[in-house]
Amino acid sequence: MSDIQAETAVSQARRLNRPKVEAFVRREFSSPQPPPVSERGPLAWIRKNLVSNWVDALLTIACIVFLYWMLAPLFKFTLIDAVWTGKDRSACLGPEVGACWAMVGEKLGIYMYGFYPPMERWRPNVVGATGAILLLALVIPGIPLKRYIAGLLLVVFPVFAFFMLAGGVFGLVEVETARWGGLMLTLVVAVTGITASLPLGILLALGRRSELPIVKAFSIAFIEFWRGVPLITVLFMASVMLPLFLPDGVTFNKLLRALIGVTLFASAYMAEVVRGGLAAIPRGQFEGAQALGLSYPKMMIFIVLPQALKHVIPGIVNTFIGLFKDTTLVYIVGLFDLLEIIKSSFSDVNWSTPVQSATGFIFAAVIFWIFCFAMSQYSQYMEKRLDTGHKR
């Protein structure tokens, strides 16, 4: 027997003497198990995002120290040491007294409505509630009849709001616009400017890209003129210069002048934002729409503008936020918006304290922040909802 045969015989003998091993084959997938404790939960998030290395740890510590240095005194002033109740300035006097919220509560009606008659303040409340309901119905997904809701909000509601606030019809007491003020006036100017500047800005953007020389030249001249002039100058011109160009006997009240100036100013910036969106649309979209035989209005309404506006949602909302904050400049024409009505309340000697001005400005800052933050968050939601992308 050769060596190879001997080795083969030995290996066979070993296999025969090896104990029999039973195999198990799983017939179904095992249930998923959670990751280790060190890879999930708050501690894992902190380890991954805040202290993943020594540089991140130093930056995190520096940010925490800075936030504590900045926010701790503010938190102490506005909440811990704040005075919440009181009838006059005596409640807010003392060495360790914080924000005098008792003053804000006492003057809340003036801050909200200005000099609007107290017995007629139900009318702004009705207008605000109606506008809020229509706006929520328009922006919340899943609610049907969006087209009709948009028509009511953009066409019917402004007329309804004007006659409700101004009065003089249907037995309503007439209230001059000079008596409007506070947050109500701020919202009137902001909503009017936002609602009117968007369609006007779209038309100007389309006009700037037009092939008609006169339309293009007019759009460029309009945009560059209004973008080159500060808003405070625009409001001053609307208040002082506009009446000089009107025929004898024709006049606008101060609020209407401010609304015209704010709308024209905002529409110029809106036009450039929309033009950026139009420039981002590939040429093939225009050519495809033309190949289908669509007219220019249908091509823009159904093909180009929906894509362009989706691309520039952050820019549009940024313009809206800037416009909302710029409403504080209407004081130049003698209108008492929220900030101006708060400043005028500082002359009340019954609430004259060292913390009076700080409390009023903090209250105004909170109100403006709430509205601006709400617009910002909704724009981010719309970006995610409309982000079709090109994912596989």
mmCIF file of C-alpha atoms in Angstrom:
data_model
loop_
_atom_site.group_PDB
_atom_site.id
_atom_site.type_symbol
_atom_site.label_atom_id
_atom_site.label_comp_id
_atom_site.label_asym_id
_atom_site.label_seq_id
_atom_site.Cartn_x
_atom_site.Cartn_y
_atom_site.Cartn_z
ATOM 1 C CA MET A 1 0.000 0.000 0.000
ATOM 2 C CA SER A 2 1.372 3.344 -0.989
ATOM 3 C CA ASP A 3 1.698 6.337 1.304
ATOM 4 C CA ILE A 4 -1.201 8.129 -0.438
ATOM 5 C CA GLN A 5 -3.530 5.196 0.026
ATOM 6 C CA ALA A 6 -2.493 4.933 3.669
ATOM 7 C CA GLU A 7 -3.307 8.583 4.302
ATOM 8 C CA THR A 8 -6.679 8.198 2.565
ATOM 9 C CA ALA A 9 -7.549 5.222 4.733
ATOM 10 C CA VAL A 10 -6.593 7.068 7.889
ATOM 11 C CA SER A 11 -8.738 10.143 6.937
ATOM 12 C CA GLN A 12 -11.744 7.910 6.194
ATOM 13 C CA ALA A 13 -11.339 6.180 9.537
ATOM 14 C CA ARG A 14 -11.268 9.531 11.295
ATOM 15 C CA ARG A 15 -14.457 10.654 9.534
ATOM 16 C CA LEU A 16 -16.198 7.461 10.527
ATOM 17 C CA ASN A 17 -15.169 7.849 14.170
ATOM 18 C CA ARG A 18 -16.089 11.653 14.304
ATOM 19 C CA PRO A 19 -19.206 12.356 16.371
ATOM 20 C CA LYS A 20 -22.264 13.278 14.347
ATOM 21 C CA VAL A 21 -23.092 17.021 14.399
ATOM 22 C CA GLU A 22 -26.679 18.137 13.848
ATOM 23 C CA ALA A 23 -27.110 21.327 11.786
ATOM 24 C CA PHE A 24 -29.863 23.908 12.379
ATOM 25 C CA VAL A 25 -31.167 26.134 9.605
ATOM 26 C CA ARG A 26 -33.388 29.097 10.608
ATOM 27 C CA ARG A 27 -36.583 29.166 8.608
ATOM 28 C CA GLU A 28 -37.522 32.802 9.404
ATOM 29 C CA PHE A 29 -35.789 36.105 10.087
ATOM 30 C CA SER A 30 -34.928 36.836 13.668
ATOM 31 C CA SER A 31 -36.597 39.872 15.244
ATOM 32 C CA PRO A 32 -34.503 43.040 15.078
ATOM 33 C CA GLN A 33 -32.665 43.894 18.254
ATOM 34 C CA PRO A 34 -32.112 47.450 19.536
ATOM 35 C CA PRO A 35 -28.617 48.862 19.207
ATOM 36 C CA PRO A 36 -26.383 48.892 22.269
ATOM 37 C CA VAL A 37 -27.176 51.368 24.997
ATOM 38 C CA SER A 38 -24.037 53.320 24.172
ATOM 39 C CA GLU A 39 -25.343 53.929 20.633
ATOM 40 C CA ARG A 40 -28.797 55.267 21.428
ATOM 41 C CA GLY A 41 -30.528 57.746 23.700
ATOM 42 C CA PRO A 42 -29.567 61.239 24.855
ATOM 43 C CA LEU A 43 -26.065 60.255 25.921
ATOM 44 C CA ALA A 44 -25.309 58.807 22.502
ATOM 45 C CA TRP A 45 -26.618 61.969 20.818
ATOM 46 C CA ILE A 46 -24.450 64.144 23.060
ATOM 47 C CA ARG A 47 -21.405 61.976 22.440
ATOM 48 C CA LYS A 48 -21.931 62.070 18.674
ATOM 49 C CA ASN A 49 -22.919 65.715 18.158
ATOM 50 C CA LEU A 50 -21.374 67.675 21.025
ATOM 51 C CA VAL A 51 -18.244 65.937 22.294
ATOM 52 C CA SER A 52 -17.166 63.646 19.452
ATOM 53 C CA ASN A 53 -13.633 65.087 19.657
ATOM 54 C CA TRP A 54 -11.753 67.616 21.748
ATOM 55 C CA VAL A 55 -12.472 70.515 19.358
ATOM 56 C CA ASP A 56 -16.223 69.885 19.508
ATOM 57 C CA ALA A 57 -16.036 69.580 23.264
ATOM 58 C CA LEU A 58 -14.282 72.954 23.608
ATOM 59 C CA LEU A 59 -16.789 74.625 21.283
ATOM 60 C CA THR A 60 -19.692 73.108 23.196
ATOM 61 C CA ILE A 61 -18.337 74.342 26.524
ATOM 62 C CA ALA A 62 -17.709 77.812 25.087
ATOM 63 C CA CYS A 63 -21.256 78.016 23.710
ATOM 64 C CA ILE A 64 -22.762 76.878 27.013
ATOM 65 C CA VAL A 65 -20.753 79.487 28.942
ATOM 66 C CA PHE A 66 -21.752 82.220 26.481
ATOM 67 C CA LEU A 67 -25.453 81.277 26.573
ATOM 68 C CA TYR A 68 -25.417 81.205 30.359
ATOM 69 C CA TRP A 69 -23.666 84.588 30.510
ATOM 70 C CA MET A 70 -26.207 86.073 28.095
ATOM 71 C CA LEU A 71 -29.474 84.328 28.997
ATOM 72 C CA ALA A 72 -29.220 83.977 32.763
ATOM 73 C CA PRO A 73 -29.615 87.736 33.477
ATOM 74 C CA LEU A 74 -32.377 87.998 30.883
ATOM 75 C CA PHE A 75 -34.224 85.023 32.373
ATOM 76 C CA LYS A 76 -33.840 86.514 35.852
ATOM 77 C CA PHE A 77 -35.069 89.938 34.700
ATOM 78 C CA THR A 78 -38.049 88.755 32.637
ATOM 79 C CA LEU A 79 -39.349 85.907 34.817
ATOM 80 C CA ILE A 80 -37.807 85.458 38.260
ATOM 81 C CA ASP A 81 -37.700 89.102 39.423
ATOM 82 C CA ALA A 82 -40.631 90.231 37.233
ATOM 83 C CA VAL A 83 -43.691 91.952 38.663
ATOM 84 C CA TRP A 84 -46.916 90.434 37.342
ATOM 85 C CA THR A 85 -49.605 92.335 39.215
ATOM 86 C CA GLY A 86 -50.046 95.923 40.291
ATOM 87 C CA LYS A 87 -52.130 99.034 39.822
ATOM 88 C CA ASP A 88 -49.455 101.672 39.319
ATOM 89 C CA ARG A 89 -45.723 102.347 39.313
ATOM 90 C CA SER A 90 -45.330 101.612 43.021
ATOM 91 C CA ALA A 91 -45.520 97.868 42.285
ATOM 92 C CA CYS A 92 -42.462 98.071 40.020
ATOM 93 C CA LEU A 93 -40.164 100.141 42.229
ATOM 94 C CA GLY A 94 -37.314 98.541 44.120
ATOM 95 C CA PRO A 95 -33.653 97.625 43.872
ATOM 96 C CA GLU A 96 -34.210 94.035 42.650
ATOM 97 C CA VAL A 97 -37.321 94.516 40.525
ATOM 98 C CA GLY A 98 -37.342 92.950 37.090
ATOM 99 C CA ALA A 99 -39.706 93.416 34.158
ATOM 100 C CA CYS A 100 -42.919 95.248 34.971
ATOM 101 C CA TRP A 101 -45.450 92.985 33.254
ATOM 102 C CA ALA A 102 -48.183 94.603 35.310
ATOM 103 C CA MET A 103 -47.765 97.676 33.095
ATOM 104 C CA VAL A 104 -48.088 95.532 29.951
ATOM 105 C CA GLY A 105 -51.251 93.924 31.290
ATOM 106 C CA GLU A 106 -52.708 97.335 32.097
ATOM 107 C CA LYS A 107 -51.947 98.727 28.648
ATOM 108 C CA LEU A 108 -52.492 95.561 26.614
ATOM 109 C CA GLY A 109 -55.614 96.976 24.962
ATOM 110 C CA ILE A 110 -53.696 100.011 23.692
ATOM 111 C CA TYR A 111 -50.790 97.849 22.542
ATOM 112 C CA MET A 112 -53.158 95.641 20.538
ATOM 113 C CA TYR A 113 -55.598 98.192 19.076
ATOM 114 C CA GLY A 114 -54.011 101.615 19.483
ATOM 115 C CA PHE A 115 -56.614 104.344 19.859
ATOM 116 C CA TYR A 116 -59.427 102.242 18.407
ATOM 117 C CA PRO A 117 -62.625 102.828 20.432
ATOM 118 C CA PRO A 118 -62.869 100.221 23.217
ATOM 119 C CA MET A 119 -66.539 99.544 22.489
ATOM 120 C CA GLU A 120 -65.706 98.726 18.858
ATOM 121 C CA ARG A 121 -62.744 96.435 19.431
ATOM 122 C CA TRP A 122 -64.892 93.407 18.668
ATOM 123 C CA ARG A 123 -64.612 94.368 14.998
ATOM 124 C CA PRO A 124 -60.815 93.848 14.775
ATOM 125 C CA ASN A 125 -61.300 90.610 16.689
ATOM 126 C CA VAL A 126 -63.823 89.375 14.107
ATOM 127 C CA VAL A 127 -61.538 90.402 11.251
ATOM 128 C CA GLY A 128 -58.528 88.696 12.841
ATOM 129 C CA ALA A 129 -60.434 85.491 13.591
ATOM 130 C CA THR A 130 -61.856 85.361 10.052
ATOM 131 C CA GLY A 131 -58.454 85.924 8.482
ATOM 132 C CA ALA A 132 -56.827 83.306 10.718
ATOM 133 C CA ILE A 133 -59.480 80.700 9.832
ATOM 134 C CA LEU A 134 -59.137 81.326 6.089
ATOM 135 C CA LEU A 135 -55.341 81.294 6.304
ATOM 136 C CA LEU A 136 -55.275 78.029 8.243
ATOM 137 C CA ALA A 137 -57.717 76.469 5.798
ATOM 138 C CA LEU A 138 -55.420 77.513 2.957
ATOM 139 C CA VAL A 139 -52.112 76.329 4.407
ATOM 140 C CA ILE A 140 -53.196 73.080 6.095
ATOM 141 C CA PRO A 141 -52.882 70.137 3.669
ATOM 142 C CA GLY A 142 -55.899 67.923 3.101
ATOM 143 C CA ILE A 143 -58.557 70.623 3.250
ATOM 144 C CA PRO A 144 -60.511 70.646 -0.047
ATOM 145 C CA LEU A 145 -61.589 73.613 -2.191
ATOM 146 C CA LYS A 146 -58.241 75.395 -1.872
ATOM 147 C CA ARG A 147 -58.979 77.489 -4.959
ATOM 148 C CA TYR A 148 -62.152 78.938 -3.500
ATOM 149 C CA ILE A 149 -60.518 79.529 -0.119
ATOM 150 C CA ALA A 150 -57.692 81.424 -1.832
ATOM 151 C CA GLY A 151 -60.249 83.522 -3.701
ATOM 152 C CA LEU A 152 -62.041 84.374 -0.475
ATOM 153 C CA LEU A 153 -58.777 85.246 1.272
ATOM 154 C CA LEU A 154 -57.311 87.362 -1.524
ATOM 155 C CA VAL A 155 -60.431 89.034 -2.968
ATOM 156 C CA VAL A 156 -63.346 88.974 -0.548
ATOM 157 C CA PHE A 157 -61.540 89.175 2.788
ATOM 158 C CA PRO A 158 -59.688 92.495 2.129
ATOM 159 C CA VAL A 159 -62.993 94.207 1.267
ATOM 160 C CA PHE A 160 -64.674 92.694 4.304
ATOM 161 C CA ALA A 161 -61.797 93.697 6.563
ATOM 162 C CA PHE A 162 -61.726 97.288 5.316
ATOM 163 C CA PHE A 163 -65.425 97.919 5.854
ATOM 164 C CA MET A 164 -65.380 96.157 9.222
ATOM 165 C CA LEU A 165 -62.444 98.188 10.496
ATOM 166 C CA ALA A 166 -63.318 101.536 8.920
ATOM 167 C CA GLY A 167 -67.085 101.307 9.461
ATOM 168 C CA GLY A 168 -69.521 103.865 8.129
ATOM 169 C CA VAL A 169 -71.695 101.173 6.503
ATOM 170 C CA PHE A 170 -74.303 98.687 7.718
ATOM 171 C CA GLY A 171 -74.756 100.656 10.914
ATOM 172 C CA LEU A 172 -71.110 100.390 11.986
ATOM 173 C CA VAL A 173 -69.565 103.399 13.692
ATOM 174 C CA GLU A 174 -66.969 105.065 11.475
ATOM 175 C CA VAL A 175 -63.430 104.875 12.841
ATOM 176 C CA GLU A 176 -60.791 106.986 11.122
ATOM 177 C CA THR A 177 -57.564 105.248 10.146
ATOM 178 C CA ALA A 178 -55.664 107.830 12.225
ATOM 179 C CA ARG A 179 -57.060 106.053 15.302
ATOM 180 C CA TRP A 180 -55.813 102.646 14.203
ATOM 181 C CA GLY A 181 -52.663 101.538 15.943
ATOM 182 C CA GLY A 182 -50.770 98.899 17.854
ATOM 183 C CA LEU A 183 -50.467 95.336 16.680
ATOM 184 C CA MET A 184 -53.625 95.739 14.611
ATOM 185 C CA LEU A 185 -52.020 98.421 12.459
ATOM 186 C CA THR A 186 -48.781 96.425 12.172
ATOM 187 C CA LEU A 187 -50.714 93.423 10.864
ATOM 188 C CA VAL A 188 -52.753 95.565 8.459
ATOM 189 C CA VAL A 189 -49.624 97.062 6.900
ATOM 190 C CA ALA A 190 -47.722 93.763 6.843
ATOM 191 C CA VAL A 191 -50.544 91.632 5.454
ATOM 192 C CA THR A 192 -51.429 94.205 2.813
ATOM 193 C CA GLY A 193 -47.796 94.568 1.754
ATOM 194 C CA ILE A 194 -47.226 90.801 1.644
ATOM 195 C CA THR A 195 -50.451 90.059 -0.232
ATOM 196 C CA ALA A 196 -49.981 92.790 -2.817
ATOM 197 C CA SER A 197 -46.209 92.597 -3.310
ATOM 198 C CA LEU A 198 -46.088 88.916 -4.316
ATOM 199 C CA PRO A 199 -48.283 89.106 -7.463
ATOM 200 C CA LEU A 200 -46.834 92.494 -8.380
ATOM 201 C CA GLY A 201 -43.314 91.133 -7.927
ATOM 202 C CA ILE A 202 -44.121 88.145 -10.159
ATOM 203 C CA LEU A 203 -45.381 90.461 -12.905
ATOM 204 C CA LEU A 204 -42.252 92.626 -12.627
ATOM 205 C CA ALA A 205 -39.998 89.559 -12.777
ATOM 206 C CA LEU A 206 -41.768 88.323 -15.897
ATOM 207 C CA GLY A 207 -41.598 91.814 -17.360
ATOM 208 C CA ARG A 208 -37.848 92.009 -16.764
ATOM 209 C CA ARG A 209 -37.404 88.768 -18.719
ATOM 210 C CA SER A 210 -39.814 89.846 -21.435
ATOM 211 C CA GLU A 211 -38.718 90.212 -25.064
ATOM 212 C CA LEU A 212 -40.801 93.376 -25.447
ATOM 213 C CA PRO A 213 -38.374 96.300 -25.114
ATOM 214 C CA ILE A 214 -40.831 98.745 -23.535
ATOM 215 C CA VAL A 215 -42.096 96.244 -20.952
ATOM 216 C CA LYS A 216 -38.560 95.138 -20.094
ATOM 217 C CA ALA A 217 -37.265 98.704 -19.796
ATOM 218 C CA PHE A 218 -40.184 99.739 -17.574
ATOM 219 C CA SER A 219 -39.717 96.713 -15.297
ATOM 220 C CA ILE A 220 -35.969 97.295 -14.963
ATOM 221 C CA ALA A 221 -36.425 100.995 -14.239
ATOM 222 C CA PHE A 222 -39.135 100.292 -11.641
ATOM 223 C CA ILE A 223 -37.121 97.625 -9.842
ATOM 224 C CA GLU A 224 -33.854 99.521 -9.785
ATOM 225 C CA PHE A 225 -35.506 102.747 -8.646
ATOM 226 C CA TRP A 226 -37.347 101.261 -5.690
ATOM 227 C CA ARG A 227 -34.431 99.045 -4.667
ATOM 228 C CA GLY A 228 -32.104 102.038 -4.679
ATOM 229 C CA VAL A 229 -34.182 104.113 -2.256
ATOM 230 C CA PRO A 230 -34.418 103.395 1.518
ATOM 231 C CA LEU A 231 -37.870 102.500 2.811
ATOM 232 C CA ILE A 232 -37.885 105.435 5.218
ATOM 233 C CA THR A 233 -37.382 107.738 2.222
ATOM 234 C CA VAL A 234 -40.175 105.964 0.349
ATOM 235 C CA LEU A 235 -42.568 106.504 3.239
ATOM 236 C CA PHE A 236 -41.536 110.139 3.512
ATOM 237 C CA MET A 237 -42.147 110.613 -0.222
ATOM 238 C CA ALA A 238 -45.515 108.856 0.030
ATOM 239 C CA SER A 239 -46.513 111.161 2.854
ATOM 240 C CA VAL A 240 -45.175 114.454 1.532
ATOM 241 C CA MET A 241 -44.559 114.138 -2.202
ATOM 242 C CA LEU A 242 -47.492 111.981 -3.321
ATOM 243 C CA PRO A 243 -50.164 114.630 -2.632
ATOM 244 C CA LEU A 244 -48.270 117.056 -4.872
ATOM 245 C CA PHE A 245 -48.889 114.819 -7.905
ATOM 246 C CA LEU A 246 -52.610 114.409 -7.280
ATOM 247 C CA PRO A 247 -55.328 116.654 -8.761
ATOM 248 C CA ASP A 248 -56.908 119.300 -6.587
ATOM 249 C CA GLY A 249 -59.450 117.861 -4.204
ATOM 250 C CA VAL A 250 -58.031 114.321 -4.387
ATOM 251 C CA THR A 251 -56.246 113.106 -1.277
ATOM 252 C CA PHE A 252 -55.229 109.887 0.420
ATOM 253 C CA ASN A 253 -55.134 109.335 4.140
ATOM 254 C CA LYS A 254 -51.828 108.560 5.803
ATOM 255 C CA LEU A 255 -52.455 104.827 6.084
ATOM 256 C CA LEU A 256 -53.198 104.429 2.378
ATOM 257 C CA ARG A 257 -50.037 106.361 1.506
ATOM 258 C CA ALA A 258 -47.986 104.074 3.722
ATOM 259 C CA LEU A 259 -49.583 100.974 2.203
ATOM 260 C CA ILE A 260 -48.767 102.160 -1.317
ATOM 261 C CA GLY A 261 -45.166 102.942 -0.401
ATOM 262 C CA VAL A 262 -44.587 99.641 1.419
ATOM 263 C CA THR A 263 -46.177 97.613 -1.392
ATOM 264 C CA LEU A 264 -44.132 99.229 -4.164
ATOM 265 C CA PHE A 265 -40.937 98.921 -2.153
ATOM 266 C CA ALA A 266 -41.473 95.245 -1.293
ATOM 267 C CA SER A 267 -42.562 94.319 -4.828
ATOM 268 C CA ALA A 268 -39.182 95.428 -6.232
ATOM 269 C CA TYR A 269 -37.315 93.058 -3.920
ATOM 270 C CA MET A 270 -39.852 90.307 -4.535
ATOM 271 C CA ALA A 271 -39.330 90.680 -8.282
ATOM 272 C CA GLU A 272 -35.620 89.928 -7.967
ATOM 273 C CA VAL A 273 -36.297 86.891 -5.789
ATOM 274 C CA VAL A 274 -38.776 85.498 -8.328
ATOM 275 C CA ARG A 275 -36.412 86.302 -11.198
ATOM 276 C CA GLY A 276 -33.781 84.158 -9.518
ATOM 277 C CA GLY A 277 -36.258 81.275 -9.471
ATOM 278 C CA LEU A 278 -37.098 81.768 -13.142
ATOM 279 C CA ALA A 279 -33.407 81.745 -14.041
ATOM 280 C CA ALA A 280 -33.013 78.380 -12.269
ATOM 281 C CA ILE A 281 -35.569 76.658 -14.509
ATOM 282 C CA PRO A 282 -33.885 74.663 -17.313
ATOM 283 C CA ARG A 283 -34.485 75.878 -20.837
ATOM 284 C CA GLY A 284 -35.985 72.516 -21.687
ATOM 285 C CA GLN A 285 -39.031 73.273 -19.538
ATOM 286 C CA PHE A 286 -39.844 76.307 -21.695
ATOM 287 C CA GLU A 287 -39.217 74.425 -24.900
ATOM 288 C CA GLY A 288 -41.285 71.451 -23.762
ATOM 289 C CA ALA A 289 -44.229 73.696 -22.901
ATOM 290 C CA GLN A 290 -43.964 75.422 -26.279
ATOM 291 C CA ALA A 291 -43.791 72.051 -28.019
ATOM 292 C CA LEU A 292 -47.093 71.122 -26.377
ATOM 293 C CA GLY A 293 -48.636 74.213 -27.925
ATOM 294 C CA LEU A 294 -49.195 76.065 -24.656
ATOM 295 C CA SER A 295 -49.604 79.811 -24.823
ATOM 296 C CA TYR A 296 -47.285 82.079 -22.831
ATOM 297 C CA PRO A 297 -49.746 82.615 -19.936
ATOM 298 C CA LYS A 298 -50.507 78.884 -19.649
ATOM 299 C CA MET A 299 -46.816 77.997 -19.878
ATOM 300 C CA MET A 300 -46.005 80.360 -17.026
ATOM 301 C CA ILE A 301 -48.995 79.477 -14.836
ATOM 302 C CA PHE A 302 -48.902 75.689 -15.175
ATOM 303 C CA ILE A 303 -45.271 74.844 -15.978
ATOM 304 C CA VAL A 304 -42.703 77.514 -15.109
ATOM 305 C CA LEU A 305 -43.960 79.522 -12.141
ATOM 306 C CA PRO A 306 -44.839 76.530 -9.897
ATOM 307 C CA GLN A 307 -41.266 75.270 -10.245
ATOM 308 C CA ALA A 308 -39.690 78.710 -9.925
ATOM 309 C CA LEU A 309 -41.627 79.669 -6.800
ATOM 310 C CA LYS A 310 -40.797 76.327 -5.205
ATOM 311 C CA HIS A 311 -37.103 77.016 -5.662
ATOM 312 C CA VAL A 312 -37.251 80.463 -4.034
ATOM 313 C CA ILE A 313 -39.483 79.776 -1.021
ATOM 314 C CA PRO A 314 -36.669 80.775 1.404
ATOM 315 C CA GLY A 315 -36.103 84.056 -0.445
ATOM 316 C CA ILE A 316 -39.816 84.862 -0.559
ATOM 317 C CA VAL A 317 -40.296 84.212 3.147
ATOM 318 C CA ASN A 318 -37.144 86.167 3.934
ATOM 319 C CA THR A 319 -38.637 89.151 2.088
ATOM 320 C CA PHE A 320 -41.895 88.715 4.006
ATOM 321 C CA ILE A 321 -40.063 88.661 7.339
ATOM 322 C CA GLY A 322 -38.091 91.765 6.424
ATOM 323 C CA LEU A 323 -41.288 93.519 5.385
ATOM 324 C CA PHE A 324 -43.006 92.579 8.633
ATOM 325 C CA LYS A 325 -40.180 94.106 10.672
ATOM 326 C CA ASP A 326 -39.965 97.175 8.426
ATOM 327 C CA THR A 327 -43.535 98.102 9.313
ATOM 328 C CA THR A 328 -42.067 99.844 12.352
ATOM 329 C CA LEU A 329 -40.951 102.635 9.996
ATOM 330 C CA VAL A 330 -44.528 103.822 9.380
ATOM 331 C CA TYR A 331 -44.055 106.154 12.332
ATOM 332 C CA ILE A 332 -42.417 108.509 9.822
ATOM 333 C CA VAL A 333 -45.896 109.294 8.444
ATOM 334 C CA GLY A 334 -47.450 109.682 11.890
ATOM 335 C CA LEU A 335 -48.905 106.180 12.307
ATOM 336 C CA PHE A 336 -48.705 104.435 15.686
ATOM 337 C CA ASP A 337 -47.725 100.845 15.026
ATOM 338 C CA LEU A 338 -46.918 98.372 17.805
ATOM 339 C CA LEU A 339 -43.441 99.720 18.528
ATOM 340 C CA GLU A 340 -44.478 103.370 18.327
ATOM 341 C CA ILE A 341 -47.529 102.862 20.556
ATOM 342 C CA ILE A 342 -45.280 101.178 23.134
ATOM 343 C CA LYS A 343 -42.819 104.073 22.994
ATOM 344 C CA SER A 344 -45.660 106.573 23.389
ATOM 345 C CA SER A 345 -46.840 104.750 26.524
ATOM 346 C CA PHE A 346 -43.540 105.572 28.239
ATOM 347 C CA SER A 347 -44.842 109.092 28.809
ATOM 348 C CA ASP A 348 -47.435 107.774 31.276
ATOM 349 C CA VAL A 349 -46.192 108.971 34.666
ATOM 350 C CA ASN A 350 -48.388 106.435 36.463
ATOM 351 C CA TRP A 351 -46.037 103.681 35.249
ATOM 352 C CA SER A 352 -42.788 105.640 35.056
ATOM 353 C CA THR A 353 -40.092 103.333 36.463
ATOM 354 C CA PRO A 354 -36.462 102.497 35.575
ATOM 355 C CA VAL A 355 -37.617 99.210 33.979
ATOM 356 C CA GLN A 356 -40.476 100.703 31.961
ATOM 357 C CA SER A 357 -38.680 101.041 28.632
ATOM 358 C CA ALA A 358 -36.881 97.687 28.908
ATOM 359 C CA THR A 359 -40.158 95.904 29.596
ATOM 360 C CA GLY A 360 -41.911 97.520 26.668
ATOM 361 C CA PHE A 361 -39.132 96.749 24.198
ATOM 362 C CA ILE A 362 -38.886 93.134 25.385
ATOM 363 C CA PHE A 363 -42.631 92.742 24.875
ATOM 364 C CA ALA A 364 -42.362 94.159 21.343
ATOM 365 C CA ALA A 365 -39.404 91.881 20.583
ATOM 366 C CA VAL A 366 -41.343 88.807 21.707
ATOM 367 C CA ILE A 367 -44.349 89.703 19.551
ATOM 368 C CA PHE A 368 -42.219 90.273 16.455
ATOM 369 C CA TRP A 369 -40.225 87.103 17.102
ATOM 370 C CA ILE A 370 -43.382 84.983 17.350
ATOM 371 C CA PHE A 371 -44.688 86.114 13.969
ATOM 372 C CA CYS A 372 -41.314 85.918 12.219
ATOM 373 C CA PHE A 373 -40.515 82.510 13.696
ATOM 374 C CA ALA A 374 -43.921 81.183 12.638
ATOM 375 C CA MET A 375 -43.310 82.300 9.046
ATOM 376 C CA SER A 376 -39.851 80.767 9.078
ATOM 377 C CA GLN A 377 -41.066 77.415 10.381
ATOM 378 C CA TYR A 378 -43.900 77.230 7.891
ATOM 379 C CA SER A 379 -41.515 77.984 5.023
ATOM 380 C CA GLN A 380 -39.284 75.090 6.124
ATOM 381 C CA TYR A 381 -42.316 72.823 6.264
ATOM 382 C CA MET A 382 -43.321 73.850 2.744
ATOM 383 C CA GLU A 383 -39.785 73.256 1.480
ATOM 384 C CA LYS A 384 -39.844 69.676 2.779
ATOM 385 C CA ARG A 385 -43.354 69.050 1.507
ATOM 386 C CA LEU A 386 -42.631 70.356 -1.995
ATOM 387 C CA ASP A 387 -39.144 68.838 -2.222
ATOM 388 C CA THR A 388 -39.761 66.262 -4.936
ATOM 389 C CA GLY A 389 -36.053 66.006 -5.732
ATOM 390 C CA HIS A 390 -34.589 63.327 -7.960
ATOM 391 C CA LYS A 391 -34.089 60.519 -5.469
ATOM 392 C CA ARG A 392 -34.059 56.924 -6.702
#
